[in-house]
Amino acid sequence: MEEGRILLNLGLAKTPLPCLEYIIVHELLHFEERQHNDRFKALLDKHIPDWRSRRDLLNRMRVGQEDWKQRE
């Protein structure tokens, strides 16, 4: 992510709304915490308690060959 910008793959528009919401919240939270550390996971837990299941669904869809498992 460039400083102050979020870039999204247009293929994400084909994903279910809960997956898209997860991606957008995930990226927005990087403005508060850059790393995928415990603080970041706690922020995800606070805003999207079921984020792990949404991420797993996204992984099964293989949108843009991105592997979201690396982001836990």
PDB file of C-alpha atoms in Angstrom:
ATOM      1  CA  MET A   1       0.000   0.000   0.000  1.00  0.00           C
ATOM      2  CA  GLU A   2       1.326   3.385  -0.939  1.00  0.00           C
ATOM      3  CA  GLU A   3       1.349   5.971   1.804  1.00  0.00           C
ATOM      4  CA  GLY A   4      -2.229   7.120   2.330  1.00  0.00           C
ATOM      5  CA  ARG A   5      -3.705   5.047  -0.508  1.00  0.00           C
ATOM      6  CA  ILE A   6      -5.645   1.842  -0.809  1.00  0.00           C
ATOM      7  CA  LEU A   7      -5.574   0.046  -4.147  1.00  0.00           C
ATOM      8  CA  LEU A   8      -8.186  -2.638  -4.811  1.00  0.00           C
ATOM      9  CA  ASN A   9      -8.306  -5.292  -7.524  1.00  0.00           C
ATOM     10  CA  LEU A  10     -11.415  -4.794  -9.666  1.00  0.00           C
ATOM     11  CA  GLY A  11     -11.973  -8.564  -9.565  1.00  0.00           C
ATOM     12  CA  LEU A  12     -12.985  -8.120  -5.948  1.00  0.00           C
ATOM     13  CA  ALA A  13     -16.307  -6.727  -7.161  1.00  0.00           C
ATOM     14  CA  LYS A  14     -17.216 -10.338  -8.014  1.00  0.00           C
ATOM     15  CA  THR A  15     -16.814 -11.491  -4.414  1.00  0.00           C
ATOM     16  CA  PRO A  16     -19.659 -11.796  -1.901  1.00  0.00           C
ATOM     17  CA  LEU A  17     -20.330  -8.596   0.029  1.00  0.00           C
ATOM     18  CA  PRO A  18     -18.970 -10.016   3.349  1.00  0.00           C
ATOM     19  CA  CYS A  19     -15.628 -10.751   1.646  1.00  0.00           C
ATOM     20  CA  LEU A  20     -15.481  -7.300   0.135  1.00  0.00           C
ATOM     21  CA  GLU A  21     -16.281  -5.759   3.512  1.00  0.00           C
ATOM     22  CA  TYR A  22     -13.458  -7.808   5.087  1.00  0.00           C
ATOM     23  CA  ILE A  23     -10.968  -6.623   2.461  1.00  0.00           C
ATOM     24  CA  ILE A  24     -11.906  -2.966   2.816  1.00  0.00           C
ATOM     25  CA  VAL A  25     -11.868  -3.008   6.622  1.00  0.00           C
ATOM     26  CA  HIS A  26      -8.579  -4.950   6.556  1.00  0.00           C
ATOM     27  CA  GLU A  27      -6.979  -2.313   4.359  1.00  0.00           C
ATOM     28  CA  LEU A  28      -8.426   0.602   6.339  1.00  0.00           C
ATOM     29  CA  LEU A  29      -7.060  -0.852   9.565  1.00  0.00           C
ATOM     30  CA  HIS A  30      -3.567  -0.658   8.090  1.00  0.00           C
ATOM     31  CA  PHE A  31      -3.842   3.089   8.614  1.00  0.00           C
ATOM     32  CA  GLU A  32      -3.855   2.315  12.354  1.00  0.00           C
ATOM     33  CA  GLU A  33      -1.500  -0.672  12.360  1.00  0.00           C
ATOM     34  CA  ARG A  34       0.818  -1.431   9.444  1.00  0.00           C
ATOM     35  CA  GLN A  35       1.797  -4.969  10.495  1.00  0.00           C
ATOM     36  CA  HIS A  36      -0.304  -8.139  10.725  1.00  0.00           C
ATOM     37  CA  ASN A  37       0.490  -8.462  14.415  1.00  0.00           C
ATOM     38  CA  ASP A  38      -1.635  -9.165  17.495  1.00  0.00           C
ATOM     39  CA  ARG A  39      -2.827  -5.556  17.665  1.00  0.00           C
ATOM     40  CA  PHE A  40      -3.973  -5.719  14.048  1.00  0.00           C
ATOM     41  CA  LYS A  41      -5.832  -8.997  14.670  1.00  0.00           C
ATOM     42  CA  ALA A  42      -7.479  -7.472  17.738  1.00  0.00           C
ATOM     43  CA  LEU A  43      -8.685  -4.550  15.625  1.00  0.00           C
ATOM     44  CA  LEU A  44     -10.110  -6.990  13.080  1.00  0.00           C
ATOM     45  CA  ASP A  45     -11.775  -8.946  15.896  1.00  0.00           C
ATOM     46  CA  LYS A  46     -13.359  -5.730  17.149  1.00  0.00           C
ATOM     47  CA  HIS A  47     -14.702  -4.575  13.785  1.00  0.00           C
ATOM     48  CA  ILE A  48     -15.414  -7.909  12.051  1.00  0.00           C
ATOM     49  CA  PRO A  49     -15.576 -10.729  14.619  1.00  0.00           C
ATOM     50  CA  ASP A  50     -15.994 -13.371  11.887  1.00  0.00           C
ATOM     51  CA  TRP A  51     -13.116 -12.083   9.728  1.00  0.00           C
ATOM     52  CA  ARG A  52     -11.338 -15.456   9.685  1.00  0.00           C
ATOM     53  CA  SER A  53     -14.287 -17.216   8.045  1.00  0.00           C
ATOM     54  CA  ARG A  54     -14.616 -14.385   5.525  1.00  0.00           C
ATOM     55  CA  ARG A  55     -10.909 -14.606   4.731  1.00  0.00           C
ATOM     56  CA  ASP A  56     -11.176 -18.381   4.340  1.00  0.00           C
ATOM     57  CA  LEU A  57     -14.100 -18.005   1.919  1.00  0.00           C
ATOM     58  CA  LEU A  58     -12.067 -15.490  -0.060  1.00  0.00           C
ATOM     59  CA  ASN A  59      -9.146 -17.947  -0.210  1.00  0.00           C
ATOM     60  CA  ARG A  60     -11.412 -20.663  -1.564  1.00  0.00           C
ATOM     61  CA  MET A  61     -12.515 -18.286  -4.321  1.00  0.00           C
ATOM     62  CA  ARG A  62      -8.911 -17.598  -5.389  1.00  0.00           C
ATOM     63  CA  VAL A  63      -9.684 -14.041  -6.523  1.00  0.00           C
ATOM     64  CA  GLY A  64      -6.708 -12.692  -8.416  1.00  0.00           C
ATOM     65  CA  GLN A  65      -4.489 -15.524  -7.099  1.00  0.00           C
ATOM     66  CA  GLU A  66      -4.048 -13.562  -3.853  1.00  0.00           C
ATOM     67  CA  ASP A  67      -3.408 -15.764  -0.836  1.00  0.00           C
ATOM     68  CA  TRP A  68      -5.129 -14.053   2.077  1.00  0.00           C
ATOM     69  CA  LYS A  69      -3.972 -16.750   4.515  1.00  0.00           C
ATOM     70  CA  GLN A  70      -0.691 -14.855   4.775  1.00  0.00           C
ATOM     71  CA  ARG A  71      -2.586 -11.986   6.339  1.00  0.00           C
ATOM     72  CA  GLU A  72      -3.431 -13.575   9.667  1.00  0.00           C
TER      73      GLU A  72
END
